[in-house]
XYZ file of C-alpha atoms in Angstrom:
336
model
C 96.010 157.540 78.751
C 99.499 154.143 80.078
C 100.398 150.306 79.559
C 102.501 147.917 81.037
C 103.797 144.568 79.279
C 103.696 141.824 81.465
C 105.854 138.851 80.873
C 104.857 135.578 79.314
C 103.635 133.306 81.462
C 103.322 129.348 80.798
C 102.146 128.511 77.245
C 100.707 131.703 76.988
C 101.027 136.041 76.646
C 99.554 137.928 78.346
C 97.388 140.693 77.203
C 99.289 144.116 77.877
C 97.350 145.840 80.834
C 96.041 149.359 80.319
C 96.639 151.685 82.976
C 98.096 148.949 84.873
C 100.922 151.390 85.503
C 101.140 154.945 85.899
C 102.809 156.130 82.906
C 104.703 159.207 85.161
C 107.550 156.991 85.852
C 105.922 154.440 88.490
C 104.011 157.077 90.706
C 100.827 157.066 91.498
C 98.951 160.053 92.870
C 95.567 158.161 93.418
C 91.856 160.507 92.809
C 93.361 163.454 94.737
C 96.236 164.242 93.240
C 94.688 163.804 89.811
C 91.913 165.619 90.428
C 93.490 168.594 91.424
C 95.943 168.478 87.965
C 92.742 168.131 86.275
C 91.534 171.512 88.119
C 94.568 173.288 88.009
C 95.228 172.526 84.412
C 91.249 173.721 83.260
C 91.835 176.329 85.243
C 94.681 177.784 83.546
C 93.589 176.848 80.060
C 90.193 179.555 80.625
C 91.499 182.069 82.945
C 94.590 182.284 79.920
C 92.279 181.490 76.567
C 89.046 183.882 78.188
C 91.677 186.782 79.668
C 93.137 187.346 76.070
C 89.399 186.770 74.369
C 88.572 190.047 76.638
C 91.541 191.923 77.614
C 93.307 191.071 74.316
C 90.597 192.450 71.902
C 90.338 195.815 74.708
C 93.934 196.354 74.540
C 93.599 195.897 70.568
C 96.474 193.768 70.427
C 98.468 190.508 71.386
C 97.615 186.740 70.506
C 94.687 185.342 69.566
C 92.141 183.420 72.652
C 92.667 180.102 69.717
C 96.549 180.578 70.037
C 96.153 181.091 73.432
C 93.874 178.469 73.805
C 96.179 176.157 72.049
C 99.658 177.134 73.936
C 98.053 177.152 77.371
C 96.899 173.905 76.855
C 99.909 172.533 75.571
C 101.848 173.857 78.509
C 99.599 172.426 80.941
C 99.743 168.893 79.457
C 103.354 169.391 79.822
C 103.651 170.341 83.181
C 100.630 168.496 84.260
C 100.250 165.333 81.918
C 102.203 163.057 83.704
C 99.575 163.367 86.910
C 96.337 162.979 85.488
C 97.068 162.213 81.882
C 96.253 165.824 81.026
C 93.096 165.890 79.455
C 91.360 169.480 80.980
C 88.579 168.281 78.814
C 85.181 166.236 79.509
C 84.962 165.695 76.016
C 88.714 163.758 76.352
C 88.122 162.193 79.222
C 85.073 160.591 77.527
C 86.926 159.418 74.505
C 90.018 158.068 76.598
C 87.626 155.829 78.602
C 85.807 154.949 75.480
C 89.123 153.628 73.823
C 90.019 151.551 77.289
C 92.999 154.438 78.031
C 91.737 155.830 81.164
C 89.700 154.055 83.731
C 85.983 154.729 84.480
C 86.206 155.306 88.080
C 88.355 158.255 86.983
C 85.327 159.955 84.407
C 83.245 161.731 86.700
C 85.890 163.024 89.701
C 87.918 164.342 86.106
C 84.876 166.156 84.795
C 83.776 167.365 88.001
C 87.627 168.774 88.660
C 87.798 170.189 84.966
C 84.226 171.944 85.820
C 85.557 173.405 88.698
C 88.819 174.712 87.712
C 87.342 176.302 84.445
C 84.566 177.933 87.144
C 87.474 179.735 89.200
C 89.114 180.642 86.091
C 86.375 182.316 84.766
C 85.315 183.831 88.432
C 88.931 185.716 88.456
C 88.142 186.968 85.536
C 84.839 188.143 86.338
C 85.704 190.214 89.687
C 88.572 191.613 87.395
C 85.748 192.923 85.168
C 83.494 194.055 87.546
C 85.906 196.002 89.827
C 86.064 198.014 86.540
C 84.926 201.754 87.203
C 83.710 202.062 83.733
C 82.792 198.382 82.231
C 82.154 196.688 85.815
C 78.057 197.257 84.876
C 78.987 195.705 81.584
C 80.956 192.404 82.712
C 78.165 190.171 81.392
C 78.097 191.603 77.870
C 81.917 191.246 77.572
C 81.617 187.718 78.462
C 78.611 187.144 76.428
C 81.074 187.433 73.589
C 82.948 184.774 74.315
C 80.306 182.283 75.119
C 79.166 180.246 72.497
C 76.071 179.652 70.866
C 74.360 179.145 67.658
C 71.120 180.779 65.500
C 71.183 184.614 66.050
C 74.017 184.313 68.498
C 76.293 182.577 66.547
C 79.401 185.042 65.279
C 77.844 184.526 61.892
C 74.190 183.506 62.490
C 74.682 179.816 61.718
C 72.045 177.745 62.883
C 71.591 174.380 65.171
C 72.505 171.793 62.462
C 75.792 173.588 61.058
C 76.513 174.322 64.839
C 75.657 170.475 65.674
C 78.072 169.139 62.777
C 80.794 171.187 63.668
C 81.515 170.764 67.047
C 80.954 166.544 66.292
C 83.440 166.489 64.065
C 85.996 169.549 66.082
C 85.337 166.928 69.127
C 86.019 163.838 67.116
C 89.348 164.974 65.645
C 90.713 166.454 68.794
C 90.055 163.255 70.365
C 91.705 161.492 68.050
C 94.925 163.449 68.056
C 95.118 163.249 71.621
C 94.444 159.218 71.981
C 97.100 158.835 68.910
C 99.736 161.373 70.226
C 99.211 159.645 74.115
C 99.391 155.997 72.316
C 101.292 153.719 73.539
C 102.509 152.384 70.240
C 102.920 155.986 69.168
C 106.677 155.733 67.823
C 109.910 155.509 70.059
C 111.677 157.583 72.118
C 112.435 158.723 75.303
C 108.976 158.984 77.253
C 109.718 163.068 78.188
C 110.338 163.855 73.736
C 106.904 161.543 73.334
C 104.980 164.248 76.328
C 106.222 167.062 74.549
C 105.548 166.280 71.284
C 102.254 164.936 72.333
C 101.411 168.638 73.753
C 102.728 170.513 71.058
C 100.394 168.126 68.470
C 97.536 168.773 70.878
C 97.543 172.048 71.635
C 98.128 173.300 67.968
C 95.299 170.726 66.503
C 93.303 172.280 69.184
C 94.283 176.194 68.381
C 93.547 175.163 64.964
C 90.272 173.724 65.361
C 89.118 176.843 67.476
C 90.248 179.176 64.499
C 87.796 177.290 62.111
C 85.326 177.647 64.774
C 85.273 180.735 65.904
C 82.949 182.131 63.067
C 80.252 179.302 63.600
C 79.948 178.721 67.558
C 83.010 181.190 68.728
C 84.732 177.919 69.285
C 83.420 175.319 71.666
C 84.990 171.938 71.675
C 85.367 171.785 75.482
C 81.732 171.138 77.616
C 84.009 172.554 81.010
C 84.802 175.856 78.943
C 81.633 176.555 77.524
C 79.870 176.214 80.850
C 82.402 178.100 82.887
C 81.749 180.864 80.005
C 77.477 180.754 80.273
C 77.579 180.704 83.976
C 78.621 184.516 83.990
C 77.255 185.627 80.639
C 73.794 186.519 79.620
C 70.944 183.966 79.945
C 70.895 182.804 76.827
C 74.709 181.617 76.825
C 72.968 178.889 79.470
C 70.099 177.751 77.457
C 72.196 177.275 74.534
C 75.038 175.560 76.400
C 73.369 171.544 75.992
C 74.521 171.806 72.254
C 78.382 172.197 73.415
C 78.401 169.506 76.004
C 76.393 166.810 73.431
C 78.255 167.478 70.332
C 82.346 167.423 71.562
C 81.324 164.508 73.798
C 79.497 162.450 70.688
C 82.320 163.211 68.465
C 85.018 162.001 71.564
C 82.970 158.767 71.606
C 83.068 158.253 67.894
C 86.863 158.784 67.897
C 87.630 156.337 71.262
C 85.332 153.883 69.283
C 87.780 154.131 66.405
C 91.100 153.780 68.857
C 89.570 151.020 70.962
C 88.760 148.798 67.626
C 92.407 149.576 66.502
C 94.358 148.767 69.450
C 92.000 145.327 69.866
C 93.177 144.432 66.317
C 96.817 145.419 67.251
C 96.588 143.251 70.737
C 95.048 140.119 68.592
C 97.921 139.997 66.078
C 100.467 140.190 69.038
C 98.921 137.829 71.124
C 98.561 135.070 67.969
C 102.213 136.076 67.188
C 103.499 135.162 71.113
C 101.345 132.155 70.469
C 102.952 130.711 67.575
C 106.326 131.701 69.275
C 105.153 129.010 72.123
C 103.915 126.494 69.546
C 100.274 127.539 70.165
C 97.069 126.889 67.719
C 96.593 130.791 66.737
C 93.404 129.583 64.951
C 92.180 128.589 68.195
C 93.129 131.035 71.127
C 91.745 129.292 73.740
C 93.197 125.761 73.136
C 96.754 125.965 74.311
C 99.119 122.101 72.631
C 101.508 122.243 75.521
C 104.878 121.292 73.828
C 106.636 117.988 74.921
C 110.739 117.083 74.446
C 111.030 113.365 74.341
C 114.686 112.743 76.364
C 117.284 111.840 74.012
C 117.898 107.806 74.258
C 121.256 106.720 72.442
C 120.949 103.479 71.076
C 122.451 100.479 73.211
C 125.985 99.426 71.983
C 125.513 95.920 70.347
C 125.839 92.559 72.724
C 124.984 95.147 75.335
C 121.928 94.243 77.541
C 121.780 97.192 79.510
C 120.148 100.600 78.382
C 122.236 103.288 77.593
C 120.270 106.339 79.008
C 121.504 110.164 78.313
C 122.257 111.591 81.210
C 121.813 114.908 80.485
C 118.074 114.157 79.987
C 117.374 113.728 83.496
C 117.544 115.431 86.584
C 119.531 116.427 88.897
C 118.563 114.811 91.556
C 117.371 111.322 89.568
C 118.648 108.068 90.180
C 120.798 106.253 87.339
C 118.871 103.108 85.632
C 121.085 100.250 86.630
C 121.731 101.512 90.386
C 125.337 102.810 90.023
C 126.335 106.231 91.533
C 126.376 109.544 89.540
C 129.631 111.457 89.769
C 128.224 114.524 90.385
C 126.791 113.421 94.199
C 129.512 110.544 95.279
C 126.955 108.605 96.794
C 127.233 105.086 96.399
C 124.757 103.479 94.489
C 122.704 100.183 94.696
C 124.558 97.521 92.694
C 122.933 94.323 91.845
């Protein structure tokens, strides 16, 4: 999600660039560096958010997996956000490219990294359980519970179209807080206050939106985390799992629709306003009226037969009308 303003150049301004500079301070850590923030950062969001979803409810105390959700993934997009951009999401990376934030060539190395590190997450987890003397034979119910799903293994048996409609609109509204929080017209200050407070609004919108799903789907909103999840939990967790990859990534399009339509409006009424700055037709954005200056001629003083031209109006390096020599070179001019 970065921009640069470029200056204006001739008659006209040019369009700010997206992505056209790393927004980490001028560094840029090219596919393998922000592939592996992408990994490390989906990695810590499941091995955290899935640990206390099993060890928290065994223990019968602590946080709950949405809060823990929520602060892990704030803390990655602090720590890790100025790499990548700090999505940890497909369903983000989606919308970002959607809304012309993040580049395409970046989509599937992202999701492939965020499917990876939410893998190893859950595979830590997973020898924990099964080194277990007394619930190792049991490791794939445990994780069954946190897997989501819908019909008669949803937490409250709702079925495929409440399941569908919920993790649309989860998807679409997570999206949206990330693209506006990441924006780069997103208020003023300094651009470490704007990363924090752009994790803190992400990661609570997100711990929030897992709390009101928990009872329909046991909170999906993230294709990489429900997929990590089915992968070690009963076979059903698997055949369910299309719902939670098509429904959070519909929902990110709708919402980097939405952004990408806004910031084109924003870009139009900046470029006509540079325009008429430069004394351009804003009606017509592809016709630029270059702007003349006439030199400034003082009139001749009267009986006077030769012109009287201003010399400031000329350059430098120009020679006077009637021949003479300009003081500012003291070379000897042509006299008639």
């Amino acid at each position: 999600m970065s921009s640069e303003s470029l200056p204006l150049s001739g008659a006209r301004a040019a369009v700010p660039a997206r992505d056209a500079a790393p927004a980490n301070g001028g560094y840029n850590y090219g596919f393998v560096g922000r592939t592996v923030a992408e990994a490390i950062g989906s990695f810590l969001l499941l091995f955290v958010g899935i640990g206390i979803a099993i060890f928290g409810n065994t223990a019968g105390g602590g946080i709950g997996s949405p809060l823990a959700f929520g602060l892990a993934l704030a803390g990655a997009m602090v720590a890790l956000g100025y790499i990548s951009g700090g999505h940890f999401n497909p369903a983000i990376t989606l919308g970002s490219a959607v809304a012309g934030r993040t580049a395409w060539k970046f989509v599937l190395p992202y999701i492939l990294a965020q499917l990876v590190g939410a893998i190893l997450g859950v595979a830590i987890l997973w020898v924990v359980i099964t080194g277990h003397d007394q619930i190792g034979e049991q490791a794939r119910q445990f994780l069954s519970g946190t897997a989501n799903g819908y019909g008669e293994h949803s937490t409250n048996l709702f079925p495929l179209p409440s399941a569908l409609l919920m993790e649309v609109v989860a998807g679409a509204l997570l999206t949206a807080v990330f693209l506006g929080a990441a924006s780069r017209k997103a208020g003023t200050g300094s651009r470490k206050s704007l990363a924090v407070s752009g994790a803190f609004a992400v990661g609570v919108t997100y711990a929030v939106l897992l709390t009101v799903l928990v009872p329909v789907t046991n909170g999906g909103i993230n294709p990489a985390r429900s997929t990590a999840v089915a992968i070690f939990s009963e076979g059903w967790a698997l055949e369910q799992v299309w719902l939670f990859w098509v429904a959070p990534l519909l929902g990110a399009v709708i919402a980097g629709l939405i952004f990408r339509s806004v910031d084109m409006t924003i870009d139009a009424h900046s470029n006509n306003a540079a325009a008429a700055e430069l004394g351009e037709d804003t009606d017509d954005a592809d016709t630029v009226k270059p702007v003349v200056t006439k030199p400034a001629v003082t009139k001749p003083a009267t009986g006077s037969t030769k012109p009287v031209v201003d010399e400031e109006a000329r350059g430098f390096f120009d020679k006077p009308a009637d021949g003479t020599a300009r003081p500012e070179d003291g070379t000897p001019g042509n006299r008639a």
